[in-house]
Structures are given as C-alpha cells and as structure tokens.
Short mmCIF file of C-alpha atoms in Angstrom, two decimals:
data_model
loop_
_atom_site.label_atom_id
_atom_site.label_comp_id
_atom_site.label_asym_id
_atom_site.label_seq_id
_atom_site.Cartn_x
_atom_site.Cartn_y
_atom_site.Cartn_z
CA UNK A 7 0.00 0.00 0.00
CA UNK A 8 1.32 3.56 -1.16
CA UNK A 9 2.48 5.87 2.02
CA UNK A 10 1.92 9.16 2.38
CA UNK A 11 6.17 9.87 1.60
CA UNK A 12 5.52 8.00 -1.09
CA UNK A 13 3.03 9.97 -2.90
CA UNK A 14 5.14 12.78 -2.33
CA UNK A 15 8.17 11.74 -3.61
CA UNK A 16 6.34 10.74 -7.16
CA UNK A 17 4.87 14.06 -7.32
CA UNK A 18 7.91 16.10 -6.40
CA UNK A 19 6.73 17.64 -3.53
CA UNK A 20 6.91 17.58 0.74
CA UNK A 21 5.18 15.10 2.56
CA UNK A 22 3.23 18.13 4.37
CA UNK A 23 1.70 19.24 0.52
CA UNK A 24 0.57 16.09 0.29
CA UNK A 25 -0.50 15.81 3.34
CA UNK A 26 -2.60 19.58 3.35
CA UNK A 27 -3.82 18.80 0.04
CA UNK A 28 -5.58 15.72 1.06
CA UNK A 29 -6.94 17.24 3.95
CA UNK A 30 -8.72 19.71 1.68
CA UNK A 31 -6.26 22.42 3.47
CA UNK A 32 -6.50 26.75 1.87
CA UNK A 33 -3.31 26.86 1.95
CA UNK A 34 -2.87 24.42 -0.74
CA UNK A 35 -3.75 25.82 -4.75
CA UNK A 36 -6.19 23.65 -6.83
CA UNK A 37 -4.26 22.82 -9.37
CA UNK A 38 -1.95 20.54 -6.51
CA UNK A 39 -5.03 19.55 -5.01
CA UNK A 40 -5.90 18.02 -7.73
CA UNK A 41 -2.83 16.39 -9.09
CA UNK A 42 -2.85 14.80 -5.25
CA UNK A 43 -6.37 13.72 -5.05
CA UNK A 44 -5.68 11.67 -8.82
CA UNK A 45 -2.76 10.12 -8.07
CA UNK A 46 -4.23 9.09 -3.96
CA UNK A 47 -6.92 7.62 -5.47
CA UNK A 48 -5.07 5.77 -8.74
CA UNK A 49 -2.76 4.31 -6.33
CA UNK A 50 -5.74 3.17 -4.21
CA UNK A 51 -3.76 5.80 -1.00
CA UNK A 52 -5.69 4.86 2.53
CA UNK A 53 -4.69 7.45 5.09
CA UNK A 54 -3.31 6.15 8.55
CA UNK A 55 -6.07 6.45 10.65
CA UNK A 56 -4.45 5.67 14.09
CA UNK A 57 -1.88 7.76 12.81
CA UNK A 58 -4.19 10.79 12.56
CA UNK A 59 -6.57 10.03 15.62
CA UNK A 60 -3.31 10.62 17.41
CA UNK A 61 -2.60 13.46 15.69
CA UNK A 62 -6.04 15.25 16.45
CA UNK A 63 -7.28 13.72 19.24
CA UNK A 64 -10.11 12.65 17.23
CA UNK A 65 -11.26 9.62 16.91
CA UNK A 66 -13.67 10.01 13.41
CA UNK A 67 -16.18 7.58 14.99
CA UNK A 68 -19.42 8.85 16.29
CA UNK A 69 -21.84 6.57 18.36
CA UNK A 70 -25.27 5.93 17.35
CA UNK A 71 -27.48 4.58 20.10
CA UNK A 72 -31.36 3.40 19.09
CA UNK A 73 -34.21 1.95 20.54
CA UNK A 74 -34.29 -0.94 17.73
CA UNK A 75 -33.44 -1.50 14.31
CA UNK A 76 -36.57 -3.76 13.75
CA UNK A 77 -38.57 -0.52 13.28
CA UNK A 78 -38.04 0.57 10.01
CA UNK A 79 -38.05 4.40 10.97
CA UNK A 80 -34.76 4.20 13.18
CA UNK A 81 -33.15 2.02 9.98
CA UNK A 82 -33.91 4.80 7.83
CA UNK A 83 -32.32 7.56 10.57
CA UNK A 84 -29.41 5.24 10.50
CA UNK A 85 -28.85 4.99 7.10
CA UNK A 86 -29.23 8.53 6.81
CA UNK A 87 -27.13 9.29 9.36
CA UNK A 88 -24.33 6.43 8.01
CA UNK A 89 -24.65 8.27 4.34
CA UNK A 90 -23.55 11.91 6.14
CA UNK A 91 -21.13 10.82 8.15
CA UNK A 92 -19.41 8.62 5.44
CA UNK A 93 -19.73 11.60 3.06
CA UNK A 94 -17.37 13.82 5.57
CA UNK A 95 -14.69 10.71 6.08
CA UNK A 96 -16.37 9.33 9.45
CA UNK A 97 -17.31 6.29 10.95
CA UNK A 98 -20.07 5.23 13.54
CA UNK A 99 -20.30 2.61 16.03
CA UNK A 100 -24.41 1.30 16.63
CA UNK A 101 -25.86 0.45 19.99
CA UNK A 102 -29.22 -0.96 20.53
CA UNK A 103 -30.90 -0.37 23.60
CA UNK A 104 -33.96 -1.94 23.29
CA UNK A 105 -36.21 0.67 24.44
CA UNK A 106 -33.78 0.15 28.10
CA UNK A 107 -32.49 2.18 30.07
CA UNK A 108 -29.62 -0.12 31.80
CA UNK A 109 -28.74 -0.85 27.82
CA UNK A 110 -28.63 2.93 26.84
CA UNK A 111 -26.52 3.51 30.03
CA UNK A 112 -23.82 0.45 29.43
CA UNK A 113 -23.71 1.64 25.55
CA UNK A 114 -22.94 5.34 26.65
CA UNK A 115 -20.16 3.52 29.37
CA UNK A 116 -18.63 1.61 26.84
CA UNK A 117 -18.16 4.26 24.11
CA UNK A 118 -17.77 7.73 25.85
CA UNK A 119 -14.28 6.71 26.92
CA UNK A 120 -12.52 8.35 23.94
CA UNK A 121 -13.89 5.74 21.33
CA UNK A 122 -16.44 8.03 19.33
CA UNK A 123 -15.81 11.93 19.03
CA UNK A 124 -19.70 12.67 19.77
CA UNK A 125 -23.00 10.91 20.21
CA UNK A 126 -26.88 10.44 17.98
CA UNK A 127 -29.48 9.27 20.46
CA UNK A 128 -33.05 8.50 20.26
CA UNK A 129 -33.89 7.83 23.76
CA UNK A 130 -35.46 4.30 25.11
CA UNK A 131 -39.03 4.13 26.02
CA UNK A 132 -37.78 3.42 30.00
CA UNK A 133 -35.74 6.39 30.26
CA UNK A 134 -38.56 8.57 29.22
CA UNK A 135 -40.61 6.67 31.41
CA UNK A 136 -38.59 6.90 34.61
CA UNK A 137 -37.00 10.51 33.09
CA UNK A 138 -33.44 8.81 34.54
CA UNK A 139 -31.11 11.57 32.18
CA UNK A 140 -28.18 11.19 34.56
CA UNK A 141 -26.09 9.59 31.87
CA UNK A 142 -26.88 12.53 28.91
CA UNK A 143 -25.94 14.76 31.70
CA UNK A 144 -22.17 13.34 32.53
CA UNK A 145 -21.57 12.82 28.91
CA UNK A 146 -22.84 15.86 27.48
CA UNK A 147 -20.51 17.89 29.73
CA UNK A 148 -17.21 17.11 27.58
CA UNK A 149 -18.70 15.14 24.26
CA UNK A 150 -22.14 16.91 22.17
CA UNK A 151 -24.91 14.88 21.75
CA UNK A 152 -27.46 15.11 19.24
CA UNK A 153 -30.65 13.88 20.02
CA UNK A 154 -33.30 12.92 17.23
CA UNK A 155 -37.40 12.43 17.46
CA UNK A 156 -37.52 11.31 21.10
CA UNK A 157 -35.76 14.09 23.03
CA UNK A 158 -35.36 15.12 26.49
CA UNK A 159 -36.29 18.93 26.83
CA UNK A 160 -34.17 19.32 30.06
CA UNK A 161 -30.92 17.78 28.21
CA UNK A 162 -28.46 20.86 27.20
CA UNK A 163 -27.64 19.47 23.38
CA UNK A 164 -29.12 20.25 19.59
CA UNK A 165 -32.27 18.25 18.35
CA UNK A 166 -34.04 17.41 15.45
CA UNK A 167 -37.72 16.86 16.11
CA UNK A 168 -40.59 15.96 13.94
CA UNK A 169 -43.75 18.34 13.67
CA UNK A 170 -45.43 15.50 15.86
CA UNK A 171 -48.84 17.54 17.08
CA UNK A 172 -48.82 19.44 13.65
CA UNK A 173 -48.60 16.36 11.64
CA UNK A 174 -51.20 14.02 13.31
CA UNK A 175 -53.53 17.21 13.75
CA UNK A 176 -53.29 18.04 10.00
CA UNK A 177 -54.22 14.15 9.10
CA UNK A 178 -57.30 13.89 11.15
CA UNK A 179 -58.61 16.94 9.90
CA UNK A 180 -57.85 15.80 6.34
CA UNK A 181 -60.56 12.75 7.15
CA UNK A 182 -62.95 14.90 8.66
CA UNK A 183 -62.91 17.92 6.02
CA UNK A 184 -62.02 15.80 2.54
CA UNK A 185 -63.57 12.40 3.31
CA UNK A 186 -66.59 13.19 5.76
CA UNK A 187 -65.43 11.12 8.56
CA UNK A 188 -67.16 11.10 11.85
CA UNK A 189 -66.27 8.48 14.17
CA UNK A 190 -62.41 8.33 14.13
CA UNK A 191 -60.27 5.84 16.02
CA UNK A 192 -56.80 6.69 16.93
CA UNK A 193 -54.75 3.49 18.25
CA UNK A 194 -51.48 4.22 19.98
CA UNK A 195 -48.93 1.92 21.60
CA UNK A 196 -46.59 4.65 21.95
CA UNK A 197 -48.79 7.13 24.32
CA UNK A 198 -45.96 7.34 26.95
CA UNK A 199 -43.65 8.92 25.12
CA UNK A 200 -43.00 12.29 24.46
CA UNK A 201 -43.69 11.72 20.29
CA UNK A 202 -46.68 9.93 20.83
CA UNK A 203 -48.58 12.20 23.48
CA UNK A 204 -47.90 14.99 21.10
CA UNK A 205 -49.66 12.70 18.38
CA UNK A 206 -52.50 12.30 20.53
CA UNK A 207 -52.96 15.36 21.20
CA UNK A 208 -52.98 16.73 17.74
CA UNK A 209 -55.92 13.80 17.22
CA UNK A 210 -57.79 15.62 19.92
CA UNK A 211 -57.80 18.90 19.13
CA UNK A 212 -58.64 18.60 15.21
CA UNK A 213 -62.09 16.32 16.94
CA UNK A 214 -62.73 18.35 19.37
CA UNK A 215 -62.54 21.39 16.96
CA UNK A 216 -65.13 19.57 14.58
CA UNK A 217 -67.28 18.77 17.73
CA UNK A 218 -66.43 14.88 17.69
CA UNK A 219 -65.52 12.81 20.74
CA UNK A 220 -61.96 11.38 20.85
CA UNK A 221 -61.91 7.65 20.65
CA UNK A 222 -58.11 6.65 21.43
CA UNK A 223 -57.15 2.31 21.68
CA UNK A 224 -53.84 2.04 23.88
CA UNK A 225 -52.65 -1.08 23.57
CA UNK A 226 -51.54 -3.28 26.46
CA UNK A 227 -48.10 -4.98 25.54
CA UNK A 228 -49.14 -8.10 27.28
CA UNK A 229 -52.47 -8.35 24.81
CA UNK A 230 -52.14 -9.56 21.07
CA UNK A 231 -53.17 -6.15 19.36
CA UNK A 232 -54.77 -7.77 17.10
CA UNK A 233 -57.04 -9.56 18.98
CA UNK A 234 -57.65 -6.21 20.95
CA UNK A 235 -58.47 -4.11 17.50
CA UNK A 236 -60.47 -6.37 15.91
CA UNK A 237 -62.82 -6.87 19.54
CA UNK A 238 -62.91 -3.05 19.84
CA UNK A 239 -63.78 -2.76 15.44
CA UNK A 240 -66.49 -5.40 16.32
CA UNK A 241 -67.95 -3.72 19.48
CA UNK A 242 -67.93 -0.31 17.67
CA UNK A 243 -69.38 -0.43 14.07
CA UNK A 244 -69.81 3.01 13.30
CA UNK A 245 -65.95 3.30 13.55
CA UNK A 246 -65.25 5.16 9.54
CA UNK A 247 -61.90 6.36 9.69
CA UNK A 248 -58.58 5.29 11.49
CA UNK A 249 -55.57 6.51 12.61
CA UNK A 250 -52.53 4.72 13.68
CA UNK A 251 -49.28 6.78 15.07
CA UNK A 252 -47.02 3.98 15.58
CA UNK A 253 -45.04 2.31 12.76
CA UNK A 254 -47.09 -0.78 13.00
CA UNK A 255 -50.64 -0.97 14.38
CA UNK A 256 -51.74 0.71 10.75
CA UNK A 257 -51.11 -2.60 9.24
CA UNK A 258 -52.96 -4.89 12.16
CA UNK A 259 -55.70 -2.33 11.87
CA UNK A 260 -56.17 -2.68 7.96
CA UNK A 261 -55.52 -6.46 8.28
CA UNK A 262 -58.65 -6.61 11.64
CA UNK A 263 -61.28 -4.43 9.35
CA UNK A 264 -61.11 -6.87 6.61
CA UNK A 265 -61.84 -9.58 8.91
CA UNK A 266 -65.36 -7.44 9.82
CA UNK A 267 -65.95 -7.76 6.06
CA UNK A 268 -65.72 -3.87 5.77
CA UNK A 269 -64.40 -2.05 2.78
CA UNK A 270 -61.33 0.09 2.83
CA UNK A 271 -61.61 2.31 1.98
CA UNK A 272 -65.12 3.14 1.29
CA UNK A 273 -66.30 2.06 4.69
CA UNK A 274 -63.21 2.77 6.69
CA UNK A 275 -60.24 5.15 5.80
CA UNK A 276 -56.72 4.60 7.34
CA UNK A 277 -53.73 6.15 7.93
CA UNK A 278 -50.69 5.03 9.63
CA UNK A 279 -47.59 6.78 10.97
CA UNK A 280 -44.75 5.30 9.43
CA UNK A 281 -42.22 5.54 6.53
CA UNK A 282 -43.50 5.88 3.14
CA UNK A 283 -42.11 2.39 1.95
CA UNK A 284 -44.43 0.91 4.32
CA UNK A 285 -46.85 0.97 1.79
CA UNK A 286 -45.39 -2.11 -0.11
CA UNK A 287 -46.30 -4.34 2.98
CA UNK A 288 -50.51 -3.88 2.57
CA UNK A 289 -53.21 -4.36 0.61
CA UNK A 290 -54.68 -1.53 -0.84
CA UNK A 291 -51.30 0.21 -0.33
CA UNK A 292 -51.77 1.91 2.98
CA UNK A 293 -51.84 6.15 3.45
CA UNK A 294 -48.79 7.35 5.83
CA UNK A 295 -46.97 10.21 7.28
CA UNK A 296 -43.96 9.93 5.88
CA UNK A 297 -41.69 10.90 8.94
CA UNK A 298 -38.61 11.71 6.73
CA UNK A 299 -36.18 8.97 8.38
CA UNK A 300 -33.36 9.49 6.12
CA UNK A 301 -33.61 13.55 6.78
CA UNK A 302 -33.61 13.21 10.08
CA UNK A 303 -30.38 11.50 10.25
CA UNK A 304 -29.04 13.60 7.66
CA UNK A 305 -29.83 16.50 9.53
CA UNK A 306 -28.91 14.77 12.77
CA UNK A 307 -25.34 14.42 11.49
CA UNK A 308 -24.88 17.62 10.33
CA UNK A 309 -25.49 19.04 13.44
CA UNK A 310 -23.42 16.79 15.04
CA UNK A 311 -20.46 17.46 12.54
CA UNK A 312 -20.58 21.10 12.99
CA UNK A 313 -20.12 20.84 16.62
CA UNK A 314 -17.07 18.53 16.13
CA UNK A 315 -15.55 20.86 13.52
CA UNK A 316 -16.50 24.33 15.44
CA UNK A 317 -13.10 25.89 16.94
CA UNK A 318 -15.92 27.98 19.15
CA UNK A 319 -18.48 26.88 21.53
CA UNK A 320 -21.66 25.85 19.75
CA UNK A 321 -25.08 27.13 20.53
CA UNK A 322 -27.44 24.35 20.64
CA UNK A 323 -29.98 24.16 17.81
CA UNK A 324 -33.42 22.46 17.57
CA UNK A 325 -34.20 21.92 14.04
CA UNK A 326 -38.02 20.53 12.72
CA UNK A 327 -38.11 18.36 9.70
CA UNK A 328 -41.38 18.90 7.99
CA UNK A 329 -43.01 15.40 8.00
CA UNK A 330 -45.58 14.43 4.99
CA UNK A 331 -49.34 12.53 4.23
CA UNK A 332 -48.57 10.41 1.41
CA UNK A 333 -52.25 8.96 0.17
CA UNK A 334 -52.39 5.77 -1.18
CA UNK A 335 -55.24 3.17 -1.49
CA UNK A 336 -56.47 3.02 2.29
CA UNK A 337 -58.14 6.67 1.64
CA UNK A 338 -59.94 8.09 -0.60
CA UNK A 339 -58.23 10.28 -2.83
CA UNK A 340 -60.34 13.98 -4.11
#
C-alpha cells in the first residue's frame, strides 16, 4: 500500500503538501489539489487512521445509540445518518438499547471513553418513562450529543424533532374535512412517550374542533393487538376512519377491518404513521406520514459534525423536519 512519503516523492513535492492537500487544506492551490487527489486515489492511497486520531485527538467515529433496528423508521435515521457521516470521512459505532435504560446507560459507558468523538441518540421508552437523564448529563458535559425524534427537553444538546402535534392534527382533519369522517379511532402503543402524546394530542384537538368525541385504543403490551383491535372494530361499528401513530398498528388495523368484512376504503379510511415504503407491505397500499427517516439522520449528522468541527463553543440548535401525508389506497383520494 502507497504511504503518504511516497506519494510525495512521485509528485515532487513535501510530505506536508501532500499531506494539506488531502486534507482539503486553503493553503494548498487547486491545481496541486488536484494532481494529489488523482494520483491518492489511482494508487488506491488509505490514510493512517491511528496515525491521525493521534494526531487530532479525534477519533472520526461517532456513536449511534437506538431503541431498535426492527422498526423501520430508526433504519432509515441510520442509514441517513451512516450516508452523512461517510460523506465527511467518518465512521459510527451502533448500539441498541432496546427501548432500556440499563442498555442505553452500558452503551454510553462503553463508548464515551474516547472511542467516538460525539454521540446520535433517540432515547429508550424506560428512560422517558422513569425521566433517569443522569447519563446525557455526565456525557454531554465534555462530548455533544445530538438527540433525534424522542428528546429530552431538560438535556443541554441540539435536536431534530418531527412536527409530531402538527402532523397528526393536520391528518385527522384531512378525514374529517375531505372524506366526511365522523367516528375516528386513533390506536397508539406509543402514548408514553413524548412523540406519541404529542400525536394524541394533535388527534384531539382537530375532533374536538369539529365537535367529535376522541376515541383513542392504547394497547396493552401483554395483549395480542390484534385480537384487541379487531374486539374493539367489532364492538364499535360506526368506527369510519382510522388513525394509527405507531409504525405498525396501521397494518394490524387494515388487516382486523377486513376480517369485519368492511371495505377500505369506502367504509373505513386509514392512515398510519410510518415511513412511506411501508406501503409495499398492505393491501390496498396503505396512506402514511412519511416521517422523513433518512432527513432526520441527515440532519442529525450535520449538526453533530458542525459541533465537532467548530473551533468555538456551539449554541445548541433544535431543528423541525417537515413530516408528509402520502395517500395511497387506504383513503380516498379527491
């Protein structure tokens, strides 16, 4: 493998050109640039990277640390997030923590001893729940953290949030006002959290605004869903319209209705609260809010990036990403 002296000796020049010209450095012209960037990447040149971690004091590795990668959403943030960080020469390391708190404690242990230069968090369901932040707080003292979708307000780092009240309000009223719907049914599974109480209560406002009661189905983790959709479907026929804010139940409810033998969606309109591939997966294609996964980790990493490469002391940023009602074949389209 070609060295860094090396490439300097073939094009005439000091290791330190080289060496500012592949580091993308204004004190280098173009026109070297150039000739340096060829040749590194004819002669297939991989920079040293213990060699400049020890240099800079940088690692180029930032940690990643989600509830799951089962849910499609986070996968999407990931690969998002994996795409910008790649794009600017870094690495990441992913923890899972299984909607845990223990997990999201031991995976902020392991890696905020100088193995990643910063941190991306969604937080777990339990440390919403119990509001434990002790760890964010320690860490966030000497490494930034950028949290993404589930955030804790009381945490001093940037955010990127989705328009969670906005978005869910905006969809019911789109069933009420386009489609006539009367009787809607919001299931949730995710109430607890900070994302999904704003959900509901975007839901509640847009009914109570048209003068409709609020009919909300939390789910109980130790119930099949199913089983607990289709019994509340069956005991509640006038039910026209649904909407799901998880990034599953949307499915299970579209799968329970056509076991009542009604139409969808002539009878019953859904929406769920997903990403917009989800559609693939159902029959008629099913209507979501696209949540913009791959933005938000774009974005996420951005921020993240321009605190690590900031000589001065960054002020913290929240930043919205606009989510999106794609309609497919589970509404009825004007």
């Amino acid at each position: 493998m070609v060295t860094l002296k090396e490439l300097a000796k073939l094009l005439n020049v000091s290791v330190s050109t080289v060496s500012k010209a592949l580091s993308d450095s204004s004190e280098i012209g173009e026109n070297t640039k150039r000739r340096v960037t060829e040749l590194a990447n004819e002669l297939n040149y991989k920079p040293n990277r213990i060699a400049q971690q020890l240099k800079s004091s940088k690692t180029k590795v930032v940690g990643v640390v989600v509830p799951s990668l089962m849910n499609p959403f986070f996968a999407e943030v990931v690969h998002g997030i994996e795409t910008t960080l790649g794009n600017h020469n870094y690495d990441m390391t992913v923890c899972i923590s299984n909607e845990s708190l223990e997990k999201e404690q031991r995976s902020f242990d392991l890696l905020s001893t100088g193995s990643v230069d910063g941190f991306i968090v969604a937080v777990a369901r339990e440390t919403q729940t119990k509001h434990d932040i002790k760890h964010f707080e320690s860490v966030s003292r000497t490494t930034p953290i950028v949290m993404f979708d589930r955030v804790l307000n009381d945490v001093a780092c940037s955010k990127v949030v989705v328009d969670d009240f906005e978005t869910v309000y905006q969809a019911t009223k789109y069933l009420i006002q386009e489609e006539s719907r009367k009787h809607l049914l919001l299931i949730s599974n995710i109430e607890e959290l900070s994302v999904g109480k704003q959900r509901i209560k975007g839901y509640t406002k847009a009914m109570e605004e048209a003068t409709f009661k609020p009919s909300v189905l939390k789910l109980d983790d130790e119930l099949s869903p199913d089983e607990v959709i289709l019994k509340y479907l069956k005991e509640n026929s006038n039910i026209d319209a649904i909407i799901s804010i998880d990034h599953i139940t949307g499915i299970m409810a579209l799968n329970m209705v056509k076991k009542i033998d009604k139409d969808v969606p002539n009878d019953i309109s859904i929406i769920g609260f997903d990403y917009v591939d989800s559609k693939f997966v159902s029959s008629p294609k099913i209507s979501v809010v696209n949540q913009k996964g791959f933005k938000i980790g774009q974005t996420s990493a951005e921020l993240l990036l321009d605190e690590l490469n900031s000589k001065n002391r960054v002020k913290h940023k929240t930043i919205m990403v606009k989510s999106q009602l794609s309609l497919n074949g589970t509404t009825q389209k004007k």
